[in-house]
XYZ file of N, CA and C in Angstrom:
516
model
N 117.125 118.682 103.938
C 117.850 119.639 103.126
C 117.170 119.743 101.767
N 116.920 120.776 101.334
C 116.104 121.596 100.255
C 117.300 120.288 98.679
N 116.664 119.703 97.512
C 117.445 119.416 96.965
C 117.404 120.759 95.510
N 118.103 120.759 95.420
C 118.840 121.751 94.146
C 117.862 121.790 92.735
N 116.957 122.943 92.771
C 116.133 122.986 91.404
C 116.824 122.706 90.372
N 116.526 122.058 89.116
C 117.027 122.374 87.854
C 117.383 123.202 87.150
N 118.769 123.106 86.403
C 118.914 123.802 85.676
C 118.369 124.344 84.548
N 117.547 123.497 84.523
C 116.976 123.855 83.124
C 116.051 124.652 82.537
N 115.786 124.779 81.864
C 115.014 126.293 81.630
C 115.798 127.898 82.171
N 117.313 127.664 82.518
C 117.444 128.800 83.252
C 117.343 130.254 82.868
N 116.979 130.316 81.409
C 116.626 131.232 81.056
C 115.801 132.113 81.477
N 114.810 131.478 82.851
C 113.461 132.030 82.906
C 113.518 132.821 83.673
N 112.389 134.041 84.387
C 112.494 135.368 84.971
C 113.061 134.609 86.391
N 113.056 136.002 87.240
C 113.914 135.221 88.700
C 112.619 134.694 89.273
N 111.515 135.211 88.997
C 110.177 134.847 89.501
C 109.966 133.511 89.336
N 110.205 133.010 88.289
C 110.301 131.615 88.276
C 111.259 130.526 88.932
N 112.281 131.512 89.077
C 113.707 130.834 89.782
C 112.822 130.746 91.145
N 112.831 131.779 91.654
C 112.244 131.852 93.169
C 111.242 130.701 93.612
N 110.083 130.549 92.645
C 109.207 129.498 92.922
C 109.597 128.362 92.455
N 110.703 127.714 91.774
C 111.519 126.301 91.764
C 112.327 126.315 93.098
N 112.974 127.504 94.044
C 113.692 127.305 94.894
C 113.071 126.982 95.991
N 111.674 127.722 96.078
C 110.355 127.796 97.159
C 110.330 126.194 97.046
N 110.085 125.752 96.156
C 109.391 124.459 96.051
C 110.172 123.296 96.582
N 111.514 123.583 96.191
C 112.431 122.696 96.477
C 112.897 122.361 97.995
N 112.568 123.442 98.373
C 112.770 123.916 99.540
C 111.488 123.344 100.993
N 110.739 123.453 100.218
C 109.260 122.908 101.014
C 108.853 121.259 100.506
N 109.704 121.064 101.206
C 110.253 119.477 100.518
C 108.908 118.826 101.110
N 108.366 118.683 102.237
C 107.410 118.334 102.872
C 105.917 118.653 102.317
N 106.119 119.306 101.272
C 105.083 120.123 100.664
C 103.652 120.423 101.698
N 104.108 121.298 102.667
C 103.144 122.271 103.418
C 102.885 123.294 103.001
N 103.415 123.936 102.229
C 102.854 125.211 101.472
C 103.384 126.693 102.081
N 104.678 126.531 102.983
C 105.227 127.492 103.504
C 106.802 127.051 103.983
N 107.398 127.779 103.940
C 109.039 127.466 104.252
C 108.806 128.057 105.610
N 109.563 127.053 106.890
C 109.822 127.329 107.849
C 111.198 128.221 107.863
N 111.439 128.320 108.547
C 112.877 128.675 109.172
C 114.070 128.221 109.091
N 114.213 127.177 108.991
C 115.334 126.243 108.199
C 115.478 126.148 106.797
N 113.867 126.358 106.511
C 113.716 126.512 104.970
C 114.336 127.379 104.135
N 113.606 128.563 104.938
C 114.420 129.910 104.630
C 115.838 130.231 104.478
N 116.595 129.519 105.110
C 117.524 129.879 105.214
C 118.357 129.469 104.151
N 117.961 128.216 103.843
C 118.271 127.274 102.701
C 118.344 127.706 101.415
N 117.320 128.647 101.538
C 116.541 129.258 100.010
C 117.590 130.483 100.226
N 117.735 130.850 100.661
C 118.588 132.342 100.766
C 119.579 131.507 100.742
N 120.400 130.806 101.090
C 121.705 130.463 100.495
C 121.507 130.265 98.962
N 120.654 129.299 98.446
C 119.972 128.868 97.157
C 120.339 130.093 96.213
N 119.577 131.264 96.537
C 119.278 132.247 95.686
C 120.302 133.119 96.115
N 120.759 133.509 96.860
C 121.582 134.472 96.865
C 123.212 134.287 97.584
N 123.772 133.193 97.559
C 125.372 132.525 98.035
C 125.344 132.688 99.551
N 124.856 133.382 100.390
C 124.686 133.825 101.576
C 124.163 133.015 102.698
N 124.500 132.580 104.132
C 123.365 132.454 104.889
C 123.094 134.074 105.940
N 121.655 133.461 105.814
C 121.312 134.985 106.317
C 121.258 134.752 108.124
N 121.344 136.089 108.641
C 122.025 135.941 109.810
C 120.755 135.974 110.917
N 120.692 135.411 112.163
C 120.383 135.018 112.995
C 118.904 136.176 112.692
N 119.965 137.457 112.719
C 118.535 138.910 113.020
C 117.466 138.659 111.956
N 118.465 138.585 110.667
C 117.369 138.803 109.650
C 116.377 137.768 109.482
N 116.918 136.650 109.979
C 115.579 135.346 109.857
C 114.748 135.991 110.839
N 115.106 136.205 111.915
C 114.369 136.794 112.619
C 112.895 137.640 112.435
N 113.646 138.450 111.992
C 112.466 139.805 111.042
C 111.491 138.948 110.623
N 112.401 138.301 109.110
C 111.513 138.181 108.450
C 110.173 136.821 109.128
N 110.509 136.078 110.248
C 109.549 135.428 110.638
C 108.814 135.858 111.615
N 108.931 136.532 112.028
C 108.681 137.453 113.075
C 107.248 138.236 112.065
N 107.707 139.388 111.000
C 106.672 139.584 110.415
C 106.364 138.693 109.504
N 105.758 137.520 109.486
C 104.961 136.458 108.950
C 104.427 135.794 109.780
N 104.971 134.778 110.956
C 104.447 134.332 111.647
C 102.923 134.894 112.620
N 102.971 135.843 112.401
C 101.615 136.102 112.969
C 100.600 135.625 112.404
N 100.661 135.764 111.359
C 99.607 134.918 110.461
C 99.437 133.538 110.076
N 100.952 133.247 110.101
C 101.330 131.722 109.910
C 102.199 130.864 110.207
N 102.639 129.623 110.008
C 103.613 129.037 110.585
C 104.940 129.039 109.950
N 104.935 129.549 108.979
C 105.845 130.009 108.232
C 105.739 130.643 107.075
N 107.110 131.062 105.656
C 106.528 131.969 104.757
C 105.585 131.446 103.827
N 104.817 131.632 103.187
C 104.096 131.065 102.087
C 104.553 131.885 100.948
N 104.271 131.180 99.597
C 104.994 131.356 98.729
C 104.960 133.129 98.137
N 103.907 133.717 98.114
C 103.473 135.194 97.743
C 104.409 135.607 98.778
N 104.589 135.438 100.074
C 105.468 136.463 101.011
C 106.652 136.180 100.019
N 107.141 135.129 100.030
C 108.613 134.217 99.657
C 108.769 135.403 98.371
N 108.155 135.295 97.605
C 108.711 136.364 96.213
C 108.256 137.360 96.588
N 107.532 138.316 97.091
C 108.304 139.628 97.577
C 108.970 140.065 97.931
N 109.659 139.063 99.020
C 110.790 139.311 99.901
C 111.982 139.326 98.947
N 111.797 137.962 98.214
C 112.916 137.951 97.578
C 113.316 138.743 96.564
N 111.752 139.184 95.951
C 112.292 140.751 95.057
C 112.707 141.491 94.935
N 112.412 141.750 96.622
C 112.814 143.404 97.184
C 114.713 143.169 97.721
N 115.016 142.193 98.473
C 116.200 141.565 98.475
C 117.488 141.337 97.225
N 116.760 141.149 95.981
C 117.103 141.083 94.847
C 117.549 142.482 94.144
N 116.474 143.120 94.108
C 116.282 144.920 94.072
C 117.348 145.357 94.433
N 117.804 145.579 96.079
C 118.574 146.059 96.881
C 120.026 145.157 96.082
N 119.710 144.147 96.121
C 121.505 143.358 96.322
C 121.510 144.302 94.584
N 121.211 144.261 93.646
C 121.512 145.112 92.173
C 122.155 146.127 92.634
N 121.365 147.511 93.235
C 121.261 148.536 93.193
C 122.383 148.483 93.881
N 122.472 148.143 94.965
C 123.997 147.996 95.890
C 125.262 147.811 95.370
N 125.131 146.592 94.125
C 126.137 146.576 93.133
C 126.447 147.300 92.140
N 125.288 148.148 91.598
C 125.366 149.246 90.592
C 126.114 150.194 91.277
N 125.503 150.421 92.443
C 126.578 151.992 93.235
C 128.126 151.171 93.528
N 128.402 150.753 93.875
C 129.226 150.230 94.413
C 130.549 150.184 92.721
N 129.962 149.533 91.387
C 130.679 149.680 90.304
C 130.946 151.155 89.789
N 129.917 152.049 90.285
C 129.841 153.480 89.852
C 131.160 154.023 90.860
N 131.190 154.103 92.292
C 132.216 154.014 92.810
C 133.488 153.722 92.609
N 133.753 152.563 92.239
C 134.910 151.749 91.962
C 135.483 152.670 90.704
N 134.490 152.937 89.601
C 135.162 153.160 88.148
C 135.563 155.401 88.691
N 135.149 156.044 90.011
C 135.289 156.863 90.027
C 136.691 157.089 91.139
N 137.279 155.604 91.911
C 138.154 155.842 92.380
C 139.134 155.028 91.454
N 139.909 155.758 90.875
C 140.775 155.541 89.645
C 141.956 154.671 90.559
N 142.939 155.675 91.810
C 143.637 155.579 92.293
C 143.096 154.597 93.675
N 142.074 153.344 93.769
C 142.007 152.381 94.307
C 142.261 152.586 96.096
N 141.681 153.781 96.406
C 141.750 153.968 97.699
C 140.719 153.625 99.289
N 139.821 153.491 98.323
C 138.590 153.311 98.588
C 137.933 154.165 99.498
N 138.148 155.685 98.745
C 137.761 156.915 98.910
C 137.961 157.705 97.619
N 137.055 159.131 97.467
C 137.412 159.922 96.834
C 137.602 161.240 97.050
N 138.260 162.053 96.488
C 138.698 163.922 97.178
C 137.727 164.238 96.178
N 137.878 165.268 96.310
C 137.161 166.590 95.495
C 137.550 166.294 93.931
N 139.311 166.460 93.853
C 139.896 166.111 92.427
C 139.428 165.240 91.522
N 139.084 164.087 92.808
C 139.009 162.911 91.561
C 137.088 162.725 91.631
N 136.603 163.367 92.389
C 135.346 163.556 92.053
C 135.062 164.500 90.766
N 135.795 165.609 90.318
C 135.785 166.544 89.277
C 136.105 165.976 88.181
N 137.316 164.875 88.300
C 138.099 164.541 87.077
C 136.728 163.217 86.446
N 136.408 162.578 87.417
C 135.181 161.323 86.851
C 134.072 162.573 85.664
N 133.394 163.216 86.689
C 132.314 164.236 86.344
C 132.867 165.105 85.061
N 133.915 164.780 84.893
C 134.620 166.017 83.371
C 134.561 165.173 82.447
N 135.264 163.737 82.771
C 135.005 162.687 81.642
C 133.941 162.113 81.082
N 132.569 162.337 81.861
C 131.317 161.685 81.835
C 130.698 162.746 81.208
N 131.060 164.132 81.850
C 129.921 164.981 80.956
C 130.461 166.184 80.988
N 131.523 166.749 80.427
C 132.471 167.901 80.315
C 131.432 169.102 80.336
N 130.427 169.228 80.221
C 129.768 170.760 80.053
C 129.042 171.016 80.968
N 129.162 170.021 82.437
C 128.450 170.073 83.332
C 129.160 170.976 84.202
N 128.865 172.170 84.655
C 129.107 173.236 85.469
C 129.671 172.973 86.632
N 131.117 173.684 87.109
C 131.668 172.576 88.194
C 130.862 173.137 89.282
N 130.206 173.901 89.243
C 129.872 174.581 90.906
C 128.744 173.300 91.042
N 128.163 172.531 89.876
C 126.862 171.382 90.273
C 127.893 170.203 91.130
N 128.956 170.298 90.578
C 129.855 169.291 90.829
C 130.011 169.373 92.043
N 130.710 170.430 92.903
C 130.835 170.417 93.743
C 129.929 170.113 94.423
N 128.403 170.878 94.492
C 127.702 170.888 95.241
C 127.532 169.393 95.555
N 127.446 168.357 94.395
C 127.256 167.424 95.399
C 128.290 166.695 95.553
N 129.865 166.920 95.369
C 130.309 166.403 96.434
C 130.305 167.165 98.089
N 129.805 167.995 97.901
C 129.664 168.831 99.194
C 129.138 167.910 100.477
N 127.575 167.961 99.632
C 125.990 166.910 99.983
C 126.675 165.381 100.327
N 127.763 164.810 100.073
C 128.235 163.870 100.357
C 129.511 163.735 100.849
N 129.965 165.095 101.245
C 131.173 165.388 102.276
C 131.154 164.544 103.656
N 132.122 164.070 103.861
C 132.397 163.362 105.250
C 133.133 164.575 106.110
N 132.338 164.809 107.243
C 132.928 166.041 108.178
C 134.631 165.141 108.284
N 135.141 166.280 108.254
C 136.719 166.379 109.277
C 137.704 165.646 108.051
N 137.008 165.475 107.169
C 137.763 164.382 105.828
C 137.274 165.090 104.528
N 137.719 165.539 103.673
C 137.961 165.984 102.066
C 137.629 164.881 101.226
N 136.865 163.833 101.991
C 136.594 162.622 100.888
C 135.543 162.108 101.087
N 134.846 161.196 99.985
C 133.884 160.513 100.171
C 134.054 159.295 100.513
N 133.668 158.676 101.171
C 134.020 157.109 101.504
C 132.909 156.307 101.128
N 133.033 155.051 100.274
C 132.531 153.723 99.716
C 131.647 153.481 100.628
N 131.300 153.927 102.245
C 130.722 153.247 103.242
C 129.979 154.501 103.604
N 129.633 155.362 102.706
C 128.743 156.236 103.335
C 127.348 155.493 103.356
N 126.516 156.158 103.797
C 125.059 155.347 103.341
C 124.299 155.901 101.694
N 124.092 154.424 101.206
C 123.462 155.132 99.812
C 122.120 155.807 99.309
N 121.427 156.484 100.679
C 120.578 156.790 100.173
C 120.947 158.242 100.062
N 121.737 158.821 99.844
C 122.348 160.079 99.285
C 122.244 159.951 97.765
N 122.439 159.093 97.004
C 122.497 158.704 95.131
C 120.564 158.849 94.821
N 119.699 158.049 95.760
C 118.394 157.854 95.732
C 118.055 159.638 95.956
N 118.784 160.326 96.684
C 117.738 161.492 96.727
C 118.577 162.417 95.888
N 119.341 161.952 94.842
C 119.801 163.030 93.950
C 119.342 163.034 92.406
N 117.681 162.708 92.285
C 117.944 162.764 91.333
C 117.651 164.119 90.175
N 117.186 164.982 90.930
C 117.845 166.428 90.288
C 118.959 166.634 89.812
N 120.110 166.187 91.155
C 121.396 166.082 90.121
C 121.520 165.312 89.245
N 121.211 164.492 89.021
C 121.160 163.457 87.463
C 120.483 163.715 86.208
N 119.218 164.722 86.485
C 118.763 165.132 85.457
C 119.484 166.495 85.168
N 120.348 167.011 85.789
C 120.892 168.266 85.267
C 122.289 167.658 84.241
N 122.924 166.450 84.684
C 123.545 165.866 84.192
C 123.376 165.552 83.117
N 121.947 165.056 82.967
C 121.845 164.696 81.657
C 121.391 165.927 81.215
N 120.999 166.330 81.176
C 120.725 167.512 80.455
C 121.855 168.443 79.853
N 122.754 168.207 80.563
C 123.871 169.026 80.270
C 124.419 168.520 79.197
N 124.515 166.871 79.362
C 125.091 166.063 78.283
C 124.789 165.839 77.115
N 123.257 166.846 77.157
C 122.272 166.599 75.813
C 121.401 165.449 75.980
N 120.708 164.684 76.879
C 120.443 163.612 76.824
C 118.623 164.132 77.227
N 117.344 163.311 76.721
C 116.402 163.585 77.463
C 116.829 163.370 78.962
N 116.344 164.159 79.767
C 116.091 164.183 81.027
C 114.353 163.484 81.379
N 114.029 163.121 80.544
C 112.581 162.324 81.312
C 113.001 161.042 81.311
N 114.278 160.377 80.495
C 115.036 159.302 80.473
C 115.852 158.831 81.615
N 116.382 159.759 82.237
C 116.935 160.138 83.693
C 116.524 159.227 84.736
């Protein structure tokens, strides 16, 4: 069992976190986390154990080359993992603060009423349009569980937003 990096220094980038967890983790010091390793380290770094598939993957694409991850795979992975778990939480708070009434959905109304408070001079027909673009057939609402790469391909609508709001749009 991987023993528990120090606290100390925790000030430092996650890049550094990652390679105290790598290390700790490759207790045997071979220079790659097996599979048990991995798993260890992903609880480590992120509260989680990761599930049967995803160890999978990820040894699956490594092992061809090796017997397990080595440390350069180890912090990409974990970057890009890191990346995602943010961004997931950023949408997810953007959500939350736009369903007022805690339904864990939104209508049209309370999509208009967020978008009036955030940037009143923004034209409702933009408004609509994208709650349109993120309409759930047969339902008047958006649901928390749509997929988020609908936010990733809007960002036209965000720069009209800002723009509307007065804000640079190359800031966007």
């Amino acid at each position: 069992m991987c023993a528990a990096p120090s606290r100390a220094g925790s000030g430092r980038s996650s890049g550094e976190r990652y390679v105290r967890v790598f290390e700790a983790c490759d207790e045997d010091k071979k220079g790659y986390l097996s599979r048990e390793d991995f798993k260890v380290a992903v609880v480590m770094l992120f509260g989680y154990k990761p599930s049967k598939v995803e160890v999978d993957s990820v040894m699956a694409s490594v092992q061809q080359k090796n017997s397990g991850i080595l440390l350069e795979e180890f912090l990409k992975l974990m970057s890009t993992k890191k990346a995602a778990q943010l961004h997931h939480s950023e949408i997810r708070q953007i959500f939350t603060a736009f369903d007022m009434q805690y339904r864990g959905f939104l209508t049209l109304e309370d999509f208009k009423r967020a978008f009036n408070s955030i940037a009143p001079k923004l034209p409702e027909r933009i408004i609509v349009e994208a709650f349109r673009k993120m309409w759930l057939k047969r339902k008047a609402e958006i649901n928390v569980r749509r997929p988020l790469r609908f936010i990733e391909k809007q960002n036209s609508v965000r720069k009209r937003i800002c723009g509307a709001m007065g804000e640079d749009t190359s800031r966007c």
